[in-house]
Amino acid sequence: QITLKESGPTLVKPTQTLTLTCTFSGFSLSTSGLGVGWIRQPPGKALEWLAFIYWNDDKRYSPSLKSRLTITKDISKNQVVLTMTDMDPVDTATYYCAHRPLPAGYFDYWGQGTLLTVSS
Amino acid sequence: DIVMTQTPLSLSVTPGQPASISCKSSQSLLHSDGKTYLYWYLQKPGQSPQLLIYEVSSRFSGVPDRFSGSGSGTDFTLKISRVETEDVGVYYCMQGIHMWTFGQGTKVEIK
């Protein structure tokens, strides 16, 4: 059974750096073809893909946010970490991590999401 | 970037009646591998998105057969043959051929 859970702060101040952790079970990111992505959703708004990391450590970032994002993985801990710099109130959102199976372009299992507020 | 455009943005449906949502992409989603990288998700109130349809028309595991997807290239449709009360929420299309992009969402409510 695949599960994912996001963790991190609920509140950050503008200009600070955000670090979110996705802890998963039921699969290993050392398995060829697998990947984990991050998606966010501002309150009442649409989903927005942010970043993705492949089993082989290849990475993809949203072009509009690429300069602010870093995604890494720790296979031994079954974790994927997303950092986002220079936070702004418009970054207030629920942040989800999700599993991408092999061989597919979709995300099949999602975490419950973690709500982050950016405010001074 | 590939832009995904959904219509309508909201839909009010009587239980038992059909519903249809359109999704158009700014570029073809047909890959050279023969697959079309178009997916549909439903986000029920207070929940994470759940996958309904993958590769245009294949239902994900456990998805009722009242949900169907069709289309090709840049034009796609999600149909619900008979809407049930549990189908309320926001429906999103998503492309996965070039990174990932979601549509704006279509809110479905029950009359």
PDB file of C-alpha atoms in Angstrom:
ATOM      1  CA  GLN A   1       0.000   0.000   0.000  1.00  0.00           C
ATOM      2  CA  ILE A   2       1.421   3.332  -1.105  1.00  0.00           C
ATOM      3  CA  THR A   3       1.081   6.292   1.242  1.00  0.00           C
ATOM      4  CA  LEU A   4       2.622   9.760   1.242  1.00  0.00           C
ATOM      5  CA  LYS A   5       2.550  12.441   3.899  1.00  0.00           C
ATOM      6  CA  GLU A   6       3.709  16.028   3.726  1.00  0.00           C
ATOM      7  CA  SER A   7       5.244  17.825   6.695  1.00  0.00           C
ATOM      8  CA  GLY A   8       6.630  21.254   7.328  1.00  0.00           C
ATOM      9  CA  PRO A   9       5.817  24.600   8.893  1.00  0.00           C
ATOM     10  CA  THR A  10       2.295  25.986   8.818  1.00  0.00           C
ATOM     11  CA  LEU A  11       3.487  29.592   8.799  1.00  0.00           C
ATOM     12  CA  VAL A  12       6.499  31.320   7.287  1.00  0.00           C
ATOM     13  CA  LYS A  13       7.344  34.983   6.939  1.00  0.00           C
ATOM     14  CA  PRO A  14       7.877  36.759   3.626  1.00  0.00           C
ATOM     15  CA  THR A  15      11.414  36.370   2.224  1.00  0.00           C
ATOM     16  CA  GLN A  16      12.039  33.245   4.294  1.00  0.00           C
ATOM     17  CA  THR A  17      12.926  29.856   2.794  1.00  0.00           C
ATOM     18  CA  LEU A  18      10.382  27.038   3.006  1.00  0.00           C
ATOM     19  CA  THR A  19      11.376  23.416   3.492  1.00  0.00           C
ATOM     20  CA  LEU A  20       8.736  20.711   3.019  1.00  0.00           C
ATOM     21  CA  THR A  21       9.254  16.991   3.481  1.00  0.00           C
ATOM     22  CA  CYS A  22       7.320  14.190   1.810  1.00  0.00           C
ATOM     23  CA  THR A  23       7.648  10.903   3.696  1.00  0.00           C
ATOM     24  CA  PHE A  24       6.355   7.898   1.821  1.00  0.00           C
ATOM     25  CA  SER A  25       5.924   4.159   2.164  1.00  0.00           C
ATOM     26  CA  GLY A  26       4.989   1.280  -0.096  1.00  0.00           C
ATOM     27  CA  PHE A  27       7.630   1.984  -2.737  1.00  0.00           C
ATOM     28  CA  SER A  28      11.304   2.862  -3.077  1.00  0.00           C
ATOM     29  CA  LEU A  29      12.637   5.760  -5.086  1.00  0.00           C
ATOM     30  CA  SER A  30      15.521   3.521  -6.081  1.00  0.00           C
ATOM     31  CA  THR A  31      13.103   1.600  -8.338  1.00  0.00           C
ATOM     32  CA  SER A  32      13.682   2.361 -11.992  1.00  0.00           C
ATOM     33  CA  GLY A  33      11.043   4.581 -13.534  1.00  0.00           C
ATOM     34  CA  LEU A  34       9.387   5.877 -10.380  1.00  0.00           C
ATOM     35  CA  GLY A  35       9.153   9.487  -9.343  1.00  0.00           C
ATOM     36  CA  VAL A  36       7.626  11.902  -6.840  1.00  0.00           C
ATOM     37  CA  GLY A  37       6.220  15.318  -7.587  1.00  0.00           C
ATOM     38  CA  TRP A  38       5.086  18.374  -5.663  1.00  0.00           C
ATOM     39  CA  ILE A  39       1.853  20.198  -6.501  1.00  0.00           C
ATOM     40  CA  ARG A  40       0.274  23.147  -4.709  1.00  0.00           C
ATOM     41  CA  GLN A  41      -3.181  24.709  -4.512  1.00  0.00           C
ATOM     42  CA  PRO A  42      -3.862  28.240  -3.258  1.00  0.00           C
ATOM     43  CA  PRO A  43      -7.119  28.487  -1.298  1.00  0.00           C
ATOM     44  CA  GLY A  44     -10.066  28.218  -3.689  1.00  0.00           C
ATOM     45  CA  LYS A  45      -7.813  28.042  -6.726  1.00  0.00           C
ATOM     46  CA  ALA A  46      -6.514  25.470  -9.189  1.00  0.00           C
ATOM     47  CA  LEU A  47      -3.732  22.928  -8.842  1.00  0.00           C
ATOM     48  CA  GLU A  48      -0.232  23.966  -9.892  1.00  0.00           C
ATOM     49  CA  TRP A  49       2.629  21.544 -10.493  1.00  0.00           C
ATOM     50  CA  LEU A  50       5.920  22.652  -8.936  1.00  0.00           C
ATOM     51  CA  ALA A  51       8.677  20.058  -9.160  1.00  0.00           C
ATOM     52  CA  PHE A  52       9.441  16.411  -9.858  1.00  0.00           C
ATOM     53  CA  ILE A  53      12.296  14.042  -9.063  1.00  0.00           C
ATOM     54  CA  TYR A  54      13.007  10.762 -10.850  1.00  0.00           C
ATOM     55  CA  TRP A  55      14.475   7.584  -9.405  1.00  0.00           C
ATOM     56  CA  ASN A  56      17.772   8.392 -11.175  1.00  0.00           C
ATOM     57  CA  ASP A  57      17.928  11.858  -9.527  1.00  0.00           C
ATOM     58  CA  ASP A  58      16.880  13.675 -12.701  1.00  0.00           C
ATOM     59  CA  LYS A  59      14.782  16.704 -11.788  1.00  0.00           C
ATOM     60  CA  ARG A  60      12.157  18.924 -13.390  1.00  0.00           C
ATOM     61  CA  TYR A  61      10.884  22.297 -12.252  1.00  0.00           C
ATOM     62  CA  SER A  62       8.007  24.563 -13.169  1.00  0.00           C
ATOM     63  CA  PRO A  63       9.527  27.187 -15.484  1.00  0.00           C
ATOM     64  CA  SER A  64       7.829  30.039 -13.630  1.00  0.00           C
ATOM     65  CA  LEU A  65       9.285  28.964 -10.261  1.00  0.00           C
ATOM     66  CA  LYS A  66      12.498  27.237 -11.292  1.00  0.00           C
ATOM     67  CA  SER A  67      14.824  29.847  -9.800  1.00  0.00           C
ATOM     68  CA  ARG A  68      13.249  29.408  -6.352  1.00  0.00           C
ATOM     69  CA  LEU A  69      12.854  25.617  -6.147  1.00  0.00           C
ATOM     70  CA  THR A  70      15.107  22.720  -5.213  1.00  0.00           C
ATOM     71  CA  ILE A  71      13.945  19.099  -4.955  1.00  0.00           C
ATOM     72  CA  THR A  72      16.038  16.324  -3.418  1.00  0.00           C
ATOM     73  CA  LYS A  73      15.532  12.770  -2.257  1.00  0.00           C
ATOM     74  CA  ASP A  74      16.834  10.599   0.564  1.00  0.00           C
ATOM     75  CA  ILE A  75      16.331   6.978  -0.389  1.00  0.00           C
ATOM     76  CA  SER A  76      17.355   5.626   3.004  1.00  0.00           C
ATOM     77  CA  LYS A  77      14.672   7.719   4.723  1.00  0.00           C
ATOM     78  CA  ASN A  78      12.020   7.333   1.977  1.00  0.00           C
ATOM     79  CA  GLN A  79      11.748  11.095   1.765  1.00  0.00           C
ATOM     80  CA  VAL A  80      11.596  13.814  -0.865  1.00  0.00           C
ATOM     81  CA  VAL A  81      12.348  17.381   0.196  1.00  0.00           C
ATOM     82  CA  LEU A  82      11.235  20.575  -1.540  1.00  0.00           C
ATOM     83  CA  THR A  83      12.773  23.924  -0.722  1.00  0.00           C
ATOM     84  CA  MET A  84      11.363  27.201  -1.964  1.00  0.00           C
ATOM     85  CA  THR A  85      13.213  30.456  -1.416  1.00  0.00           C
ATOM     86  CA  ASP A  86      12.025  34.030  -1.038  1.00  0.00           C
ATOM     87  CA  MET A  87       8.513  33.170   0.100  1.00  0.00           C
ATOM     88  CA  ASP A  88       5.676  35.618  -0.577  1.00  0.00           C
ATOM     89  CA  PRO A  89       2.052  35.779   0.596  1.00  0.00           C
ATOM     90  CA  VAL A  90       0.965  34.567  -2.879  1.00  0.00           C
ATOM     91  CA  ASP A  91       2.706  31.275  -2.035  1.00  0.00           C
ATOM     92  CA  THR A  92       0.048  30.588   0.593  1.00  0.00           C
ATOM     93  CA  ALA A  93      -1.373  27.230  -0.447  1.00  0.00           C
ATOM     94  CA  THR A  94      -1.888  23.590   0.343  1.00  0.00           C
ATOM     95  CA  TYR A  95       1.196  21.697  -0.792  1.00  0.00           C
ATOM     96  CA  TYR A  96       0.838  18.081  -1.961  1.00  0.00           C
ATOM     97  CA  CYS A  97       3.360  15.430  -2.842  1.00  0.00           C
ATOM     98  CA  ALA A  98       2.342  12.621  -5.186  1.00  0.00           C
ATOM     99  CA  HIS A  99       3.658   9.335  -6.582  1.00  0.00           C
ATOM    100  CA  ARG A 100       4.172   8.760 -10.277  1.00  0.00           C
ATOM    101  CA  PRO A 101       4.188   5.093 -11.257  1.00  0.00           C
ATOM    102  CA  LEU A 102       6.059   3.408 -14.036  1.00  0.00           C
ATOM    103  CA  PRO A 103       5.454   3.863 -16.870  1.00  0.00           C
ATOM    104  CA  ALA A 104       2.990   6.687 -16.659  1.00  0.00           C
ATOM    105  CA  GLY A 105       2.626  10.424 -16.874  1.00  0.00           C
ATOM    106  CA  TYR A 106       0.091  10.713 -14.101  1.00  0.00           C
ATOM    107  CA  PHE A 107       0.166  10.937 -10.322  1.00  0.00           C
ATOM    108  CA  ASP A 108      -1.816   8.094  -8.800  1.00  0.00           C
ATOM    109  CA  TYR A 109      -1.283   8.429  -5.056  1.00  0.00           C
ATOM    110  CA  TRP A 110      -1.347  11.792  -3.293  1.00  0.00           C
ATOM    111  CA  GLY A 111      -0.594  12.887   0.219  1.00  0.00           C
ATOM    112  CA  GLN A 112      -3.230  14.613   2.324  1.00  0.00           C
ATOM    113  CA  GLY A 113      -1.559  17.979   1.757  1.00  0.00           C
ATOM    114  CA  THR A 114      -0.169  20.534   4.173  1.00  0.00           C
ATOM    115  CA  LEU A 115      -1.492  24.086   4.407  1.00  0.00           C
ATOM    116  CA  LEU A 116       1.138  26.776   4.445  1.00  0.00           C
ATOM    117  CA  THR A 117       0.460  30.422   5.183  1.00  0.00           C
ATOM    118  CA  VAL A 118       2.954  33.130   4.289  1.00  0.00           C
ATOM    119  CA  SER A 119       2.431  36.178   6.450  1.00  0.00           C
ATOM    120  CA  SER A 120       4.398  38.609   8.531  1.00  0.00           C
TER     121      SER A 120
ATOM    122  CA  ASP B   1       4.367  25.904 -21.501  1.00  0.00           C
ATOM    123  CA  ILE B   2       1.295  23.898 -22.411  1.00  0.00           C
ATOM    124  CA  VAL B   3      -1.920  25.665 -21.400  1.00  0.00           C
ATOM    125  CA  MET B   4      -4.962  23.611 -20.468  1.00  0.00           C
ATOM    126  CA  THR B   5      -8.374  25.292 -20.844  1.00  0.00           C
ATOM    127  CA  GLN B   6     -11.514  23.767 -19.333  1.00  0.00           C
ATOM    128  CA  THR B   7     -15.131  24.638 -20.032  1.00  0.00           C
ATOM    129  CA  PRO B   8     -17.445  25.207 -18.351  1.00  0.00           C
ATOM    130  CA  LEU B   9     -15.932  26.409 -15.090  1.00  0.00           C
ATOM    131  CA  SER B  10     -19.034  25.408 -13.178  1.00  0.00           C
ATOM    132  CA  LEU B  11     -21.861  22.969 -13.702  1.00  0.00           C
ATOM    133  CA  SER B  12     -25.090  22.337 -11.796  1.00  0.00           C
ATOM    134  CA  VAL B  13     -26.572  18.920 -12.509  1.00  0.00           C
ATOM    135  CA  THR B  14     -29.717  17.082 -11.466  1.00  0.00           C
ATOM    136  CA  PRO B  15     -28.934  13.622 -10.052  1.00  0.00           C
ATOM    137  CA  GLY B  16     -29.319  10.964 -12.720  1.00  0.00           C
ATOM    138  CA  GLN B  17     -28.645  13.406 -15.537  1.00  0.00           C
ATOM    139  CA  PRO B  18     -25.500  13.420 -17.671  1.00  0.00           C
ATOM    140  CA  ALA B  19     -22.678  15.931 -17.454  1.00  0.00           C
ATOM    141  CA  SER B  20     -19.851  16.814 -19.790  1.00  0.00           C
ATOM    142  CA  ILE B  21     -16.623  18.790 -19.331  1.00  0.00           C
ATOM    143  CA  SER B  22     -14.341  19.946 -22.125  1.00  0.00           C
ATOM    144  CA  CYS B  23     -10.578  20.366 -21.938  1.00  0.00           C
ATOM    145  CA  LYS B  24      -8.420  21.855 -24.667  1.00  0.00           C
ATOM    146  CA  SER B  25      -4.635  21.901 -24.726  1.00  0.00           C
ATOM    147  CA  SER B  26      -2.469  24.489 -26.466  1.00  0.00           C
ATOM    148  CA  GLN B  27      -0.346  21.715 -28.016  1.00  0.00           C
ATOM    149  CA  SER B  28      -0.992  18.152 -29.076  1.00  0.00           C
ATOM    150  CA  LEU B  29      -0.724  15.655 -26.246  1.00  0.00           C
ATOM    151  CA  LEU B  30      -0.007  12.750 -28.592  1.00  0.00           C
ATOM    152  CA  HIS B  31       3.475  11.403 -27.923  1.00  0.00           C
ATOM    153  CA  SER B  32       5.679   9.578 -30.393  1.00  0.00           C
ATOM    154  CA  ASP B  33       5.222   6.483 -28.232  1.00  0.00           C
ATOM    155  CA  GLY B  34       1.582   6.425 -29.365  1.00  0.00           C
ATOM    156  CA  LYS B  35       0.154   7.433 -25.993  1.00  0.00           C
ATOM    157  CA  THR B  36      -1.821  10.612 -25.370  1.00  0.00           C
ATOM    158  CA  TYR B  37      -0.820  12.134 -22.057  1.00  0.00           C
ATOM    159  CA  LEU B  38      -4.173  13.504 -20.895  1.00  0.00           C
ATOM    160  CA  TYR B  39      -5.651  12.736 -17.484  1.00  0.00           C
ATOM    161  CA  TRP B  40      -8.719  13.634 -15.449  1.00  0.00           C
ATOM    162  CA  TYR B  41      -8.883  14.127 -11.678  1.00  0.00           C
ATOM    163  CA  LEU B  42     -11.712  14.762  -9.231  1.00  0.00           C
ATOM    164  CA  GLN B  43     -11.066  16.714  -6.060  1.00  0.00           C
ATOM    165  CA  LYS B  44     -13.906  16.152  -3.640  1.00  0.00           C
ATOM    166  CA  PRO B  45     -14.475  18.815  -0.969  1.00  0.00           C
ATOM    167  CA  GLY B  46     -11.704  18.754   1.626  1.00  0.00           C
ATOM    168  CA  GLN B  47      -9.833  15.920  -0.093  1.00  0.00           C
ATOM    169  CA  SER B  48      -6.757  15.410  -2.240  1.00  0.00           C
ATOM    170  CA  PRO B  49      -7.264  14.957  -5.985  1.00  0.00           C
ATOM    171  CA  GLN B  50      -8.075  11.444  -7.129  1.00  0.00           C
ATOM    172  CA  LEU B  51      -7.258  10.032 -10.543  1.00  0.00           C
ATOM    173  CA  LEU B  52     -10.291   9.137 -12.652  1.00  0.00           C
ATOM    174  CA  ILE B  53      -9.054   8.707 -16.211  1.00  0.00           C
ATOM    175  CA  TYR B  54      -5.606   8.199 -17.695  1.00  0.00           C
ATOM    176  CA  GLU B  55      -4.448   8.373 -21.317  1.00  0.00           C
ATOM    177  CA  VAL B  56      -7.699  10.008 -22.441  1.00  0.00           C
ATOM    178  CA  SER B  57     -10.102   7.130 -21.918  1.00  0.00           C
ATOM    179  CA  SER B  58      -8.802   4.470 -19.501  1.00  0.00           C
ATOM    180  CA  ARG B  59     -10.545   4.365 -16.138  1.00  0.00           C
ATOM    181  CA  PHE B  60      -8.255   4.137 -13.135  1.00  0.00           C
ATOM    182  CA  SER B  61      -8.707   1.293 -10.679  1.00  0.00           C
ATOM    183  CA  GLY B  62     -12.030   1.472  -8.836  1.00  0.00           C
ATOM    184  CA  VAL B  63     -13.516   4.291 -10.925  1.00  0.00           C
ATOM    185  CA  PRO B  64     -17.197   3.677 -11.757  1.00  0.00           C
ATOM    186  CA  ASP B  65     -18.063   3.079 -15.386  1.00  0.00           C
ATOM    187  CA  ARG B  66     -20.383   6.095 -15.439  1.00  0.00           C
ATOM    188  CA  PHE B  67     -17.180   8.095 -15.977  1.00  0.00           C
ATOM    189  CA  SER B  68     -15.766   8.084 -19.503  1.00  0.00           C
ATOM    190  CA  GLY B  69     -13.167  10.056 -21.383  1.00  0.00           C
ATOM    191  CA  SER B  70     -12.722  10.749 -25.057  1.00  0.00           C
ATOM    192  CA  GLY B  71     -10.828  12.949 -27.465  1.00  0.00           C
ATOM    193  CA  SER B  72      -7.553  13.224 -29.291  1.00  0.00           C
ATOM    194  CA  GLY B  73      -4.765  15.640 -30.077  1.00  0.00           C
ATOM    195  CA  THR B  74      -5.788  18.828 -28.317  1.00  0.00           C
ATOM    196  CA  ASP B  75      -9.517  18.343 -27.593  1.00  0.00           C
ATOM    197  CA  PHE B  76     -10.798  16.131 -24.806  1.00  0.00           C
ATOM    198  CA  THR B  77     -14.037  15.455 -22.960  1.00  0.00           C
ATOM    199  CA  LEU B  78     -14.986  13.892 -19.648  1.00  0.00           C
ATOM    200  CA  LYS B  79     -18.531  12.567 -19.444  1.00  0.00           C
ATOM    201  CA  ILE B  80     -20.538  11.378 -16.484  1.00  0.00           C
ATOM    202  CA  SER B  81     -23.435   9.311 -17.789  1.00  0.00           C
ATOM    203  CA  ARG B  82     -25.625   9.708 -14.695  1.00  0.00           C
ATOM    204  CA  VAL B  83     -24.419  12.106 -12.032  1.00  0.00           C
ATOM    205  CA  GLU B  84     -24.638  10.935  -8.443  1.00  0.00           C
ATOM    206  CA  THR B  85     -24.435  13.079  -5.313  1.00  0.00           C
ATOM    207  CA  GLU B  86     -20.978  11.660  -4.539  1.00  0.00           C
ATOM    208  CA  ASP B  87     -19.656  13.133  -7.805  1.00  0.00           C
ATOM    209  CA  VAL B  88     -19.664  16.703  -6.484  1.00  0.00           C
ATOM    210  CA  GLY B  89     -16.330  18.463  -6.444  1.00  0.00           C
ATOM    211  CA  VAL B  90     -13.873  20.069  -8.819  1.00  0.00           C
ATOM    212  CA  TYR B  91     -12.744  18.220 -11.916  1.00  0.00           C
ATOM    213  CA  TYR B  92      -9.319  18.916 -13.410  1.00  0.00           C
ATOM    214  CA  CYS B  93      -7.713  17.841 -16.633  1.00  0.00           C
ATOM    215  CA  MET B  94      -3.929  17.499 -16.617  1.00  0.00           C
ATOM    216  CA  GLN B  95      -1.334  17.049 -19.331  1.00  0.00           C
ATOM    217  CA  GLY B  96       1.796  15.002 -18.756  1.00  0.00           C
ATOM    218  CA  ILE B  97       3.557  15.083 -22.106  1.00  0.00           C
ATOM    219  CA  HIS B  98       5.781  18.046 -21.239  1.00  0.00           C
ATOM    220  CA  MET B  99       6.163  18.262 -17.481  1.00  0.00           C
ATOM    221  CA  TRP B 100       2.694  18.749 -15.994  1.00  0.00           C
ATOM    222  CA  THR B 101      -0.048  21.370 -16.288  1.00  0.00           C
ATOM    223  CA  PHE B 102      -3.565  21.420 -14.893  1.00  0.00           C
ATOM    224  CA  GLY B 103      -6.696  23.060 -16.216  1.00  0.00           C
ATOM    225  CA  GLN B 104      -8.476  25.722 -14.160  1.00  0.00           C
ATOM    226  CA  GLY B 105     -10.963  23.208 -12.807  1.00  0.00           C
ATOM    227  CA  THR B 106     -14.703  22.694 -13.282  1.00  0.00           C
ATOM    228  CA  LYS B 107     -16.867  22.798 -10.180  1.00  0.00           C
ATOM    229  CA  VAL B 108     -19.739  20.327 -10.300  1.00  0.00           C
ATOM    230  CA  GLU B 109     -22.635  20.736  -7.903  1.00  0.00           C
ATOM    231  CA  ILE B 110     -25.966  19.030  -7.505  1.00  0.00           C
ATOM    232  CA  LYS B 111     -29.201  20.899  -8.244  1.00  0.00           C
TER     233      LYS B 111
END
